mmCIF file of C-alpha atoms in Angstrom:
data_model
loop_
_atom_site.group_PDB
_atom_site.id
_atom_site.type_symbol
_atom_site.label_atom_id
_atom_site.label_comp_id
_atom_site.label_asym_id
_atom_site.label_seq_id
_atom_site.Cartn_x
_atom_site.Cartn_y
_atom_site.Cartn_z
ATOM 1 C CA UNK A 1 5.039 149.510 43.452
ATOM 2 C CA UNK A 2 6.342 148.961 46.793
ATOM 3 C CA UNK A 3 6.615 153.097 47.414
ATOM 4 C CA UNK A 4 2.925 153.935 46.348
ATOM 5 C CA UNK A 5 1.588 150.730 48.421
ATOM 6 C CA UNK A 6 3.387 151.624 51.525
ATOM 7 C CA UNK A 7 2.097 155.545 50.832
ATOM 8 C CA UNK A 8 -1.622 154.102 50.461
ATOM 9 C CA UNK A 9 -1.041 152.268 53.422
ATOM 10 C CA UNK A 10 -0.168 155.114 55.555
ATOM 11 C CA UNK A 11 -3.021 156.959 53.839
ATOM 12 C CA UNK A 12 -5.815 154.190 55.161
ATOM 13 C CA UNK A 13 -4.186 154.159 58.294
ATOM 14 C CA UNK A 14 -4.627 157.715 58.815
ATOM 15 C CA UNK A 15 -8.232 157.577 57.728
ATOM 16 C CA UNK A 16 -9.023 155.123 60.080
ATOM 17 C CA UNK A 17 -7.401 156.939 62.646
ATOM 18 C CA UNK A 18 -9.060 160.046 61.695
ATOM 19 C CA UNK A 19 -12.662 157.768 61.949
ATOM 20 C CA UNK A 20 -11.787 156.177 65.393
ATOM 21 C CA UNK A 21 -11.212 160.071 66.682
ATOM 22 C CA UNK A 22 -14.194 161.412 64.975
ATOM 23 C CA UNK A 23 -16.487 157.937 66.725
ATOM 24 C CA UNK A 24 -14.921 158.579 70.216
ATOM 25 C CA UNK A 25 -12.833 155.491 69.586
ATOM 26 C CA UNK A 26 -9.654 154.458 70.159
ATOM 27 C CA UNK A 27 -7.440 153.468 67.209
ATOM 28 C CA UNK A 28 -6.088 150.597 67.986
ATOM 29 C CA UNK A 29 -9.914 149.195 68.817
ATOM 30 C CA UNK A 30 -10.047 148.522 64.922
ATOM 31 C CA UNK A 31 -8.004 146.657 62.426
ATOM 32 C CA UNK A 32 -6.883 146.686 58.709
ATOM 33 C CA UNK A 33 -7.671 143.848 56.145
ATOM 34 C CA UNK A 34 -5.537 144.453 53.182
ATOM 35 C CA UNK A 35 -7.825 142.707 50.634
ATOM 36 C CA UNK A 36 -5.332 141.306 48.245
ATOM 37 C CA UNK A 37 -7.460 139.413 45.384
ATOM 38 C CA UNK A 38 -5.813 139.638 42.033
ATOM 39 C CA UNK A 39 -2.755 141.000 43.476
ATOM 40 C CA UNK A 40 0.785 138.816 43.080
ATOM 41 C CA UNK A 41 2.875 137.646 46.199
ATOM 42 C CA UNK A 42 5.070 140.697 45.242
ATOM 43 C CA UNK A 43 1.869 143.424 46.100
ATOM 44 C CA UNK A 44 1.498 141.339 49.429
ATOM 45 C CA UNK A 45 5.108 141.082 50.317
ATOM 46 C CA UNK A 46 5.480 145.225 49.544
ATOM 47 C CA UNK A 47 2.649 145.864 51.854
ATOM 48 C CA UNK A 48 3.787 143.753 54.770
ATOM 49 C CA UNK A 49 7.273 145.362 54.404
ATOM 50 C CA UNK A 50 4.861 148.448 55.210
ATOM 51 C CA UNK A 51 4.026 146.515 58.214
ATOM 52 C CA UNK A 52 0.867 145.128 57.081
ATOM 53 C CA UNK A 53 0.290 140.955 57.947
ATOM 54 C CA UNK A 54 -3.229 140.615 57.992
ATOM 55 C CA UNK A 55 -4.607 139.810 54.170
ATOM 56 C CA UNK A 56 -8.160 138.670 52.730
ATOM 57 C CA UNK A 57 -8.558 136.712 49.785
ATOM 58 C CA UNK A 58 -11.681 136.395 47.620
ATOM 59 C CA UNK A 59 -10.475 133.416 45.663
ATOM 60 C CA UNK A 60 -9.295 130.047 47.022
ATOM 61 C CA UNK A 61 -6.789 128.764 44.542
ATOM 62 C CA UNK A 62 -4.850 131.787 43.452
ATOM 63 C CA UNK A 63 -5.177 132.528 47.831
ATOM 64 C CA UNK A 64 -3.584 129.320 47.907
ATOM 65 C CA UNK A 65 -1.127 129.849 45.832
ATOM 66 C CA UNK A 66 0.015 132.847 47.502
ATOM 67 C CA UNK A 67 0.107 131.422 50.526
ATOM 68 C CA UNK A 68 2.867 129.001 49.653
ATOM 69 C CA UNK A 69 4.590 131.121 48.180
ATOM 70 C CA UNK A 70 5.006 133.838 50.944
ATOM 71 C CA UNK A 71 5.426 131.422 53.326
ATOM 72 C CA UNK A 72 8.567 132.946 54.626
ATOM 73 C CA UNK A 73 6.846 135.944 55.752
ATOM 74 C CA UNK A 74 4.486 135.775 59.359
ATOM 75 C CA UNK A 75 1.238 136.262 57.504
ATOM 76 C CA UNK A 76 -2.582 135.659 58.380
ATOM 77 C CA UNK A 77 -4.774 134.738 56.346
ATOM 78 C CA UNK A 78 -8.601 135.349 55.899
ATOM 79 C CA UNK A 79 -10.865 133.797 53.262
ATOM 80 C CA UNK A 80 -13.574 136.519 52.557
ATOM 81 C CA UNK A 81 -14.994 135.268 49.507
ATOM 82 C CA UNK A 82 -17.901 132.438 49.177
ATOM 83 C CA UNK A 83 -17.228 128.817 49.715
ATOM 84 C CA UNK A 84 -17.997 126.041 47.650
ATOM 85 C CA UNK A 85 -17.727 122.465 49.373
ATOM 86 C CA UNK A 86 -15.491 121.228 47.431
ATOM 87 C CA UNK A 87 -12.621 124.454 48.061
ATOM 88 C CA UNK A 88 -13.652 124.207 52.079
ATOM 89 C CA UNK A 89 -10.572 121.283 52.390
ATOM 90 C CA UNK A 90 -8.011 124.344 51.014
ATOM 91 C CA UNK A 91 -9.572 126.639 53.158
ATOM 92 C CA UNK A 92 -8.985 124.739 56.220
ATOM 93 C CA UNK A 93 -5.582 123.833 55.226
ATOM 94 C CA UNK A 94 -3.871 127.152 54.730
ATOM 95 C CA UNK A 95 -6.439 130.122 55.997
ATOM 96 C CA UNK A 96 -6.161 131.391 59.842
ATOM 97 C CA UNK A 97 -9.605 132.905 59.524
ATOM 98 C CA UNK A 98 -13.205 132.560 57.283
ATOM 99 C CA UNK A 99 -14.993 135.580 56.977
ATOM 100 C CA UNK A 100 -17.998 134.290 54.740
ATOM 101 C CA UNK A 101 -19.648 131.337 56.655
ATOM 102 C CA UNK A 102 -23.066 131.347 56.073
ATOM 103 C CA UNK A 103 -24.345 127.953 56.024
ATOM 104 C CA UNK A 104 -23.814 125.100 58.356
ATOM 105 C CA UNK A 105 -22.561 122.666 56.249
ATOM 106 C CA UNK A 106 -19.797 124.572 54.651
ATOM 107 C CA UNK A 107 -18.605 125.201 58.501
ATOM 108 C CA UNK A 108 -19.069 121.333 59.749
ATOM 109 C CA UNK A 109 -17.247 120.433 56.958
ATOM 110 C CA UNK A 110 -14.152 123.140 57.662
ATOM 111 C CA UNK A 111 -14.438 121.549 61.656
ATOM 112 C CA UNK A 112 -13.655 118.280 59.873
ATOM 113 C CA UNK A 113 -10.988 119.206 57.536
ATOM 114 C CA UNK A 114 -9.403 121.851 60.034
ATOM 115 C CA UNK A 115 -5.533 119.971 60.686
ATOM 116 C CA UNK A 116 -5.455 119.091 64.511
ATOM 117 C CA UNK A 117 -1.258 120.722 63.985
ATOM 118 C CA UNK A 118 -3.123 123.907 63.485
ATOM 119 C CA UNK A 119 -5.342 126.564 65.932
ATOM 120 C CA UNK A 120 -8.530 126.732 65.380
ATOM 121 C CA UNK A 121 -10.133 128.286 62.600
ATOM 122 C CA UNK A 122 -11.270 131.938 63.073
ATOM 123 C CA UNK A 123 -15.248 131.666 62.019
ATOM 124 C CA UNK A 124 -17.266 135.037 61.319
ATOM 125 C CA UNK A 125 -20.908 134.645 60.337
ATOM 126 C CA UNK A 126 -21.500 136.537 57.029
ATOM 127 C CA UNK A 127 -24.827 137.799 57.509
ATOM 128 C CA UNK A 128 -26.999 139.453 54.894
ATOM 129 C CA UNK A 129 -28.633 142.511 56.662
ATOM 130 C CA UNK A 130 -30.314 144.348 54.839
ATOM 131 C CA UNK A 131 -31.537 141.274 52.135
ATOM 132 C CA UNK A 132 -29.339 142.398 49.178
ATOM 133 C CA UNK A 133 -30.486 140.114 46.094
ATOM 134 C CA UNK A 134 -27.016 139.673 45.261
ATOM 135 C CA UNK A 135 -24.940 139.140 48.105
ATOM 136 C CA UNK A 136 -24.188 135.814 49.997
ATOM 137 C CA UNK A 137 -24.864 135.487 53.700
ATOM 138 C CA UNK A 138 -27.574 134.360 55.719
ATOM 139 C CA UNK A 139 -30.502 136.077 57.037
ATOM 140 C CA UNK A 140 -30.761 138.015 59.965
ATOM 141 C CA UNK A 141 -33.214 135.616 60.827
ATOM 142 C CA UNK A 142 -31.534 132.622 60.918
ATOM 143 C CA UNK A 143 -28.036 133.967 62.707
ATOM 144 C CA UNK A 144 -29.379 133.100 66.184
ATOM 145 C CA UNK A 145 -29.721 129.536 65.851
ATOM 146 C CA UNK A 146 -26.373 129.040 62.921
ATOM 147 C CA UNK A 147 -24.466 130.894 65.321
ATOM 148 C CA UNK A 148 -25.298 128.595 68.384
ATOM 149 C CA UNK A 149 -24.473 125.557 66.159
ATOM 150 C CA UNK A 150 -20.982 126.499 64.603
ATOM 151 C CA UNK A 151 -19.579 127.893 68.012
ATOM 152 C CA UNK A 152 -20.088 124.373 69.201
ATOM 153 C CA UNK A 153 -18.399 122.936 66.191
ATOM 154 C CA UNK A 154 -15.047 121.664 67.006
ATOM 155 C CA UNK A 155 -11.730 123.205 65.495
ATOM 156 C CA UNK A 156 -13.414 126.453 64.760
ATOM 157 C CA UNK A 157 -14.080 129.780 67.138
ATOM 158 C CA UNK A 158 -16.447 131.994 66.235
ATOM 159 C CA UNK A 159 -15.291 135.127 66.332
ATOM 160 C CA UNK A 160 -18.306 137.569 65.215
ATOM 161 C CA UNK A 161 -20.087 138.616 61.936
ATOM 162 C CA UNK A 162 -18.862 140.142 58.358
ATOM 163 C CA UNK A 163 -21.174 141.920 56.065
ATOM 164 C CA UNK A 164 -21.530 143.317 52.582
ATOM 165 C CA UNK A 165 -24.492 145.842 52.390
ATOM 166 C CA UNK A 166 -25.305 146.959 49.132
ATOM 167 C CA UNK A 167 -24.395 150.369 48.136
ATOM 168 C CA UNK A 168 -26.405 153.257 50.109
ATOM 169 C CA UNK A 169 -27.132 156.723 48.437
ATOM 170 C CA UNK A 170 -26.456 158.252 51.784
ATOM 171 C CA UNK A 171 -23.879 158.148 54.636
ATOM 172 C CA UNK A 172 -26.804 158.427 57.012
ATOM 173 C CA UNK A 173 -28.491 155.206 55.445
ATOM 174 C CA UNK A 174 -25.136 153.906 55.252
ATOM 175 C CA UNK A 175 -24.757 154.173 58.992
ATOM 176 C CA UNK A 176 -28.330 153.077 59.611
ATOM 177 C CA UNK A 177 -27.668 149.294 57.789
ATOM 178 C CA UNK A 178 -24.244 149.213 59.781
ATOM 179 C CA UNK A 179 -26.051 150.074 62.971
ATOM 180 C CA UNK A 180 -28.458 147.043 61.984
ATOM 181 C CA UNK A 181 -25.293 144.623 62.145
ATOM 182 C CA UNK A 182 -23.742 145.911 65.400
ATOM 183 C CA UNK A 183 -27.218 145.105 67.053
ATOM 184 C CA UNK A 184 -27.211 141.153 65.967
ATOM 185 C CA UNK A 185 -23.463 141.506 67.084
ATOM 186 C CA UNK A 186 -25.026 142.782 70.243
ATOM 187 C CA UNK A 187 -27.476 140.153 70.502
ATOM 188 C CA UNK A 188 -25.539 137.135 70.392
ATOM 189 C CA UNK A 189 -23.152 138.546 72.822
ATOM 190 C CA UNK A 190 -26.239 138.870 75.155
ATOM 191 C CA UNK A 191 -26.833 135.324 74.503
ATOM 192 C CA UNK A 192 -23.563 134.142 75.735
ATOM 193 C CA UNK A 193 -21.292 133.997 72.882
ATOM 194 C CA UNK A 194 -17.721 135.463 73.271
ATOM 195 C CA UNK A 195 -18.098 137.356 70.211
ATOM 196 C CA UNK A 196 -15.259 139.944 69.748
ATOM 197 C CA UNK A 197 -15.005 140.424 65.640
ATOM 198 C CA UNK A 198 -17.647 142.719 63.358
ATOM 199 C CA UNK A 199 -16.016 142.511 60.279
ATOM 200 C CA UNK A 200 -18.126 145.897 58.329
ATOM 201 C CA UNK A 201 -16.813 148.870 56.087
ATOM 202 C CA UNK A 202 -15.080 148.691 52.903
ATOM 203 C CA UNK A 203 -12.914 151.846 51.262
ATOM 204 C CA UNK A 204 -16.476 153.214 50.483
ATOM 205 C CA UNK A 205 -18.317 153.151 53.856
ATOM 206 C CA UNK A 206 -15.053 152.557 56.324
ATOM 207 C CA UNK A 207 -15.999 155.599 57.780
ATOM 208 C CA UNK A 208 -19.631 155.067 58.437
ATOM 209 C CA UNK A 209 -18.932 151.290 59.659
ATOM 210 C CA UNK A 210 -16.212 152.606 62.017
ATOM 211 C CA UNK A 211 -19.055 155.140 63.785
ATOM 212 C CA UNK A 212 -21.318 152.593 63.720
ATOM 213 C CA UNK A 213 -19.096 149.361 65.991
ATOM 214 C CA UNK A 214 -16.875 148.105 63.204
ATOM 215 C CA UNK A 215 -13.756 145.851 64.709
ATOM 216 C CA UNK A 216 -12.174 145.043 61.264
ATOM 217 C CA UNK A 217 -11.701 146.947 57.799
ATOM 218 C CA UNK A 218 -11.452 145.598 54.271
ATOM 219 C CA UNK A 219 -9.922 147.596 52.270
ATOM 220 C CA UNK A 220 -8.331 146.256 49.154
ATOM 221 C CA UNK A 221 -8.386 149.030 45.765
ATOM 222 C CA UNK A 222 -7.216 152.009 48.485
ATOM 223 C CA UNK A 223 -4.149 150.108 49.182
ATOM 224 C CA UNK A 224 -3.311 148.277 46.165
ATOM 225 C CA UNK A 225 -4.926 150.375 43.182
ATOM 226 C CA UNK A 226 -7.442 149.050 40.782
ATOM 227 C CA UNK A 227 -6.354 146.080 38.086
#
């Protein structure tokens, strides 16, 4: 295990280098999110002896339970999956960042349960661009005014948006839905929030979010195989 997920590792790497160069970006201007959902401490604790520390986690509990257990090891943590109230308590226990806010309530109650011992929590926005029937996040719509509200929250940051467009037949309409998400990055910048995070591309598209403004990666079957 540890051989083939430090070899798919270097593979993703060298994609996303290869996307940066073909963009006219720098390499280092975006970062990899090892999505490790369903995957033991032992898949996590081969890839960061790979020298990978960032991880996202779809599921709370088993997250959790990872995150105790690989303790030892300087790991971050970010909760990319949706958040029921009652899991938001674990999630502002033992996560460094939450990629899949999308209503206010979910992030008043993380500024509440966020441990004063610990930074603050690393908020993006999960926004729903291009109004995908099955996927969480809120409308492009109602970002402006959600946005404004959680970056006053205390014990959080906002950092920027994450989305999950639904599959496009084309790279070109691919791009086109990314390039929708970079401009309500854009816009909340222009409305004074420090917003440095645009959380976009998957194994699928990482190439097409990367062209389009993508800051972070998630790329979790490319790394660790599929279950």
């Amino acid at each position: 295990m540890n051989n083939s997920i430090a070899e798919n590792l270097s593979r993703v790497r060298t994609q996303m280098e290869a996307a940066c160069q073909a963009a006219g970006r720098l390499p280092h201007s975006v970062s990899l999110l090892a999505v490790s959902k369903t995957w033991g401490a032992e898949a996590v604790r081969a890839a960061h002896a790979a020298g990978q520390t960032a991880f996202g986690e779809n599921y709370i509990q088993e997250a959790v339970d990872k995150i105790v257990a690989l303790r030892d090891l300087p790991l971050q943590w970010h909760c990319i999956g949706p958040i029921q109230s009652n899991k938001t308590r674990l999630v502002a226990e033992h996560f460094d960042w939450v990629h899949s806010v999308d209503r206010l309530k979910i992030a008043q109650r993380l500024s509440e349960q966020r441990p004063p011992h610990l930074p603050p929590l690393q908020v993006c926005i999960q926004v729903n661009v291009d109004g995908g029937e099955t996927k969480s996040g809120i409308s492009p719509q109602e970002l402006p005014a959600l946005a404004q509200a959680v970056a006053a929250l205390p014990r959080l940051q906002l950092r920027g948006l994450m989305t999950i467009p639904e599959p496009a037949e084309t790279d070109a309409q691919m791009r086109a839905v990314h390039a929708q998400a970079k401009a309500l990055f854009e816009s909340l910048r222009q409305q004074g929030l420090p917003l440095d995070t645009l959380s976009m591309g998957m194994s699928a598209d990482m190439a097409a979010a990367i062209a389009e403004g993508s800051t972070m990666v998630r790329v979790g079957t490319a790394i660790f195989g599929r279950r």
